Coordinates of C-alpha atoms in Angstrom, one line a residue:
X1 CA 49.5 2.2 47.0
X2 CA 50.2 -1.4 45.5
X3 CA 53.7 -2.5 44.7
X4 CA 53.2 -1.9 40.6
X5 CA 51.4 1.3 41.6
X6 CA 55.3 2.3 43.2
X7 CA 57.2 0.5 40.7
X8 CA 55.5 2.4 37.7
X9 CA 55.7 6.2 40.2
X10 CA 59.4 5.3 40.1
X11 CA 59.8 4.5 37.0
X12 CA 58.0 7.4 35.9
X13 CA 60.4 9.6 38.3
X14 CA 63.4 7.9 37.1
X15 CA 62.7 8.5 32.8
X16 CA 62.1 12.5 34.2
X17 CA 65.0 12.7 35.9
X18 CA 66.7 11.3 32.9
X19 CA 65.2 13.6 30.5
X20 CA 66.6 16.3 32.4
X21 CA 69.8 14.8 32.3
X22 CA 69.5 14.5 28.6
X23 CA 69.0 18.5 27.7
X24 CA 71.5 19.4 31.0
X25 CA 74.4 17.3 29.5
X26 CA 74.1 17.7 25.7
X27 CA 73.0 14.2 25.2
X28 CA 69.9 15.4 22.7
X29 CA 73.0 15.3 20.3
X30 CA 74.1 11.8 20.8
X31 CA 70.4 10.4 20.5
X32 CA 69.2 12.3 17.2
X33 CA 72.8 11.0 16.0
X34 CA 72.2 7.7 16.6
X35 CA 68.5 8.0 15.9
X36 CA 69.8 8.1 12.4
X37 CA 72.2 5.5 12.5
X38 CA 69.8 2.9 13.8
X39 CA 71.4 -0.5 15.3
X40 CA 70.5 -4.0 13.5
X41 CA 71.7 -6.7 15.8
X42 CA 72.0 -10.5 15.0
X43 CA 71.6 -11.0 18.7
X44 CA 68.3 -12.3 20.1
X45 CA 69.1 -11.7 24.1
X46 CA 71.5 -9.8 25.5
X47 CA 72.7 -8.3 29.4
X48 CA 74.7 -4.8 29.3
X49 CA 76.5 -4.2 32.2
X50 CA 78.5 -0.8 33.0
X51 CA 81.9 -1.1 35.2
X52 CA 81.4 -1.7 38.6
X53 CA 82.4 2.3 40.7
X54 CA 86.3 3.5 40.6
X55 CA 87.5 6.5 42.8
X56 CA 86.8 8.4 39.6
X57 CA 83.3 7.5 39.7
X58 CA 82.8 8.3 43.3
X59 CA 84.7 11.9 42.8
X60 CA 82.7 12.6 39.8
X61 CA 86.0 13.2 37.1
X62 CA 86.9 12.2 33.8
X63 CA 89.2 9.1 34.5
X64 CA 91.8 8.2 32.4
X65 CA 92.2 4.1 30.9
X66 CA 94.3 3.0 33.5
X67 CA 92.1 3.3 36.3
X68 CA 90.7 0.7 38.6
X69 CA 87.6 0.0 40.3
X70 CA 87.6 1.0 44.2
X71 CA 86.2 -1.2 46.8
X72 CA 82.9 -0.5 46.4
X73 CA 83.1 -1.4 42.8
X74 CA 84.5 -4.9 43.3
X75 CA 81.9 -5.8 46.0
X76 CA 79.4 -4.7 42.6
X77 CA 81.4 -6.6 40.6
X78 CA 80.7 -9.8 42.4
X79 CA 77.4 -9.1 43.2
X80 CA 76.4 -8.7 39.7
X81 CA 78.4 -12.2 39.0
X82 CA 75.9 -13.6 42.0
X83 CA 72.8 -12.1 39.8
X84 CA 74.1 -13.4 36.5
X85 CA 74.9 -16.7 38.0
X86 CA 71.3 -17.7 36.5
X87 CA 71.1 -15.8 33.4
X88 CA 72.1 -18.3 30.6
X89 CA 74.9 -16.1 29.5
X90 CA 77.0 -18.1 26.8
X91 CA 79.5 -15.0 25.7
X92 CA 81.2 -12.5 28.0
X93 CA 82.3 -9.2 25.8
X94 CA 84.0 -6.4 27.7
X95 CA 85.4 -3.2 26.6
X96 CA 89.4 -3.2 27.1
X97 CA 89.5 -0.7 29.5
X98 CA 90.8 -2.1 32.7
X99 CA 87.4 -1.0 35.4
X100 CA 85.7 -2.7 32.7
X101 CA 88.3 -5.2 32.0
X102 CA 88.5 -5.8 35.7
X103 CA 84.5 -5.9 35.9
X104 CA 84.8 -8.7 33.5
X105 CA 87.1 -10.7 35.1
X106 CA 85.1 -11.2 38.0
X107 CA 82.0 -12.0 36.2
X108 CA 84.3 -14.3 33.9
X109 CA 85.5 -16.6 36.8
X110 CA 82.3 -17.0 38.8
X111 CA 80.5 -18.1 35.3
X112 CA 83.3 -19.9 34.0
X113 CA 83.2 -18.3 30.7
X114 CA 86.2 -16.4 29.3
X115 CA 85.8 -12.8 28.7
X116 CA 86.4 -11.5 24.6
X117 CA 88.0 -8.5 24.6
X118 CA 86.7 -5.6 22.2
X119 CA 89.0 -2.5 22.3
X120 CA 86.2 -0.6 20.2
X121 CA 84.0 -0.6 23.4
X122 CA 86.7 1.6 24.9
X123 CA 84.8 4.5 26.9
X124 CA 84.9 8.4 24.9
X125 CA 87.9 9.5 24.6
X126 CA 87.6 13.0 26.5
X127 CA 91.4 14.4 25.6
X128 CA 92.3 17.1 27.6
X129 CA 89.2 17.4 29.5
X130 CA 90.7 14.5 31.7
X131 CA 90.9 14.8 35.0
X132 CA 88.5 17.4 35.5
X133 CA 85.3 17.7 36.6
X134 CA 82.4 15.4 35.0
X135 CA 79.5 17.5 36.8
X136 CA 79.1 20.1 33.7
X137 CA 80.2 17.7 31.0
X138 CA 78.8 18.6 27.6
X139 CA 78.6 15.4 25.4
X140 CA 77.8 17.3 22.6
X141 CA 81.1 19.4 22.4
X142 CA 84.2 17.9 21.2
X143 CA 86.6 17.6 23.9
X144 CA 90.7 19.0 22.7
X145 CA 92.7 16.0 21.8
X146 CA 89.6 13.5 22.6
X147 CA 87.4 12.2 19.6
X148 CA 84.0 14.0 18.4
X149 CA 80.5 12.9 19.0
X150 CA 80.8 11.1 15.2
X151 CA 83.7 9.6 15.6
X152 CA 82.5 8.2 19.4
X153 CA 79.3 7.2 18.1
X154 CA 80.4 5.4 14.7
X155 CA 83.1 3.6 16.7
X156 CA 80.7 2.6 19.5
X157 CA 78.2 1.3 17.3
X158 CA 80.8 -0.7 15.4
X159 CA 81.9 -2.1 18.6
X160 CA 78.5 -3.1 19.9
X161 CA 77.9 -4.9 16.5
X162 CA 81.0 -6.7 16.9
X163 CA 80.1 -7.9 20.5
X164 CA 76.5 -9.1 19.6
X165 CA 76.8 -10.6 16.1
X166 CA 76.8 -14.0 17.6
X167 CA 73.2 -14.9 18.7
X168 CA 74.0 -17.1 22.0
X169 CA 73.1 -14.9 25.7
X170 CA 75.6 -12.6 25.5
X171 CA 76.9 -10.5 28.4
X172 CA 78.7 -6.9 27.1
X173 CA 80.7 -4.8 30.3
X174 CA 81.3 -1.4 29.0
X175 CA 81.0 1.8 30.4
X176 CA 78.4 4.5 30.8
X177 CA 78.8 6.3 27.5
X178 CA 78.3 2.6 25.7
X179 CA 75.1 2.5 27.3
X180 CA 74.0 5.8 25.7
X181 CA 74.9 4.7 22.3
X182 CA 73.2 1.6 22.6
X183 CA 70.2 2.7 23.9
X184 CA 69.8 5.4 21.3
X185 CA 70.9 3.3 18.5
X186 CA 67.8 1.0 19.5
X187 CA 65.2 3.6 20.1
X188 CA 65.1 3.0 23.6
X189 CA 64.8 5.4 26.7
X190 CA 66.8 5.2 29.5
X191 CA 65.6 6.1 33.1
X192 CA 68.2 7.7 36.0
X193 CA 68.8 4.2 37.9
X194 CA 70.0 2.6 34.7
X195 CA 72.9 4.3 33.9
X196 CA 74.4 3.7 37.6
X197 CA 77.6 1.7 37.8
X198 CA 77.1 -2.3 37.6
X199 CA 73.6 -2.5 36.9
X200 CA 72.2 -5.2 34.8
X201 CA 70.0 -4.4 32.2
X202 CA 68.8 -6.8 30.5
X203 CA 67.5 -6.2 26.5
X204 CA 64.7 -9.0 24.1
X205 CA 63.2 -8.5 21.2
X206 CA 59.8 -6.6 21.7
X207 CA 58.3 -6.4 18.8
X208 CA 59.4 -4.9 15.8
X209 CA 61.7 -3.6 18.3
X210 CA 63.7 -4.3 21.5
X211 CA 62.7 -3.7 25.4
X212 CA 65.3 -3.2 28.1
X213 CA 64.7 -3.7 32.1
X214 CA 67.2 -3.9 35.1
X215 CA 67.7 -6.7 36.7
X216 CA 67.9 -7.0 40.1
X217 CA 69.8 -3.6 40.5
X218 CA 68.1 -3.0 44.0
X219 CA 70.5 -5.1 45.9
X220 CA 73.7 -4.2 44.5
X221 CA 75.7 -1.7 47.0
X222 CA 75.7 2.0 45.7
X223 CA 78.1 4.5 45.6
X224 CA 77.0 8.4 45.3
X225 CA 77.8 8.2 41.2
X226 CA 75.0 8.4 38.9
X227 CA 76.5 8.9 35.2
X228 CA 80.1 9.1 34.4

């Protein structure tokens, strides 16, 4: 089988396993949501980046703001700075929460570009469901104490409009549930791989539309955390 032939077998397994992920975790909600709220972006080329992996990652719970990322994470961290070392980035936005705070700041000080802080990037608020597991987590229930699926999505998308409105290469660190907003809001569909911590994915006009493709995720060390 030829190298495309394995590339498009795994993407192909990678959008199914995502599907699945989709109906399994209540995030048919989030998409028709922001299906309806469709994104309009002044930015012409773009790199998202989730957090690199925290302890919370690797046990699979809903972490709190504070946390920061383990050892693994890091090593991401500056791995993806290696991979972005040639990207063109101009802007560095990053969501205020420190493992994607602390994600920034290593990407900020190997390209030399400061690091904007957007506190509307913050990750869901999951209120009292902290701490506990994220295996069964329902995205389209509203968590006591923790903010609704409107209230997540309106905020997010506000956020992600505030990060890209300036049209230089921008590079956005942000966390998992960003990703899902921002894919949905642009019609995309995202495959299992993408949503892994510190993958670059990088997003271009295609179109009427936009495309979105990693970027050199296959070297980056990996953790056992797909998702949250």
């Amino acid at each position: 089988m030829s190298t495309d032939s394995n590339r498009n077998a795994a993407n192909e397994a990678g959008a199914s396993a995502f599907t699945a992920r989709t109906g399994r975790h209540g995030l048919g909600v989030l998409q028709s949501k922001a299906a309806e709220r469709p994104l309009v972006l002044p930015a012409r080329r773009f790199i998202f980046v989730r957090h690199g992996e925290t302890a919370g990652n690797f046990q699979r719970i809903l972490q709190h703001a504070g946390i920061e990322l383990n050892e693994t994470g890091i090593e991401q961290a500056h791995q993806v700075a290696d991979l972005l070392g040639g990207s063109g980035a101009q802007r560095i936005v990053a969501s205020t929460v420190q493992r994607a705070w602390q994600t920034a700041g290593i990407v900020s000080a190997a390209l030399g570009i400061e690091a904007l802080a957007e506190p509307l990037l913050r990750e869901r608020s999951f209120g009292d469901l902290i701490g506990s597991s994220s295996r069964d987590l329902d995205w389209a229930a509203d968590p006591p104490n923790g903010e609704t699926v409107d209230q997540f999505l309106v905020r997010t998308q506000a956020g992600l409009t505030a990060a890209l409105q300036d049209s230089r290469p921008t590079v956005v660190i942000a966390h998992g549930g960003t990703l899902y907003v921002l894919a949905y809001s642009l019609g995309l569909k995202l495959e299992e791989g993408m949503i892994r911590n510190a993958t670059p994915l990088l997003f271009e006009p295609a179109g009427s539309g936009w495309a979105m493709q990693r970027i050199g995720s296959e070297v980056l060390p990996r953790g056992s955390n797909i998702g949250w």
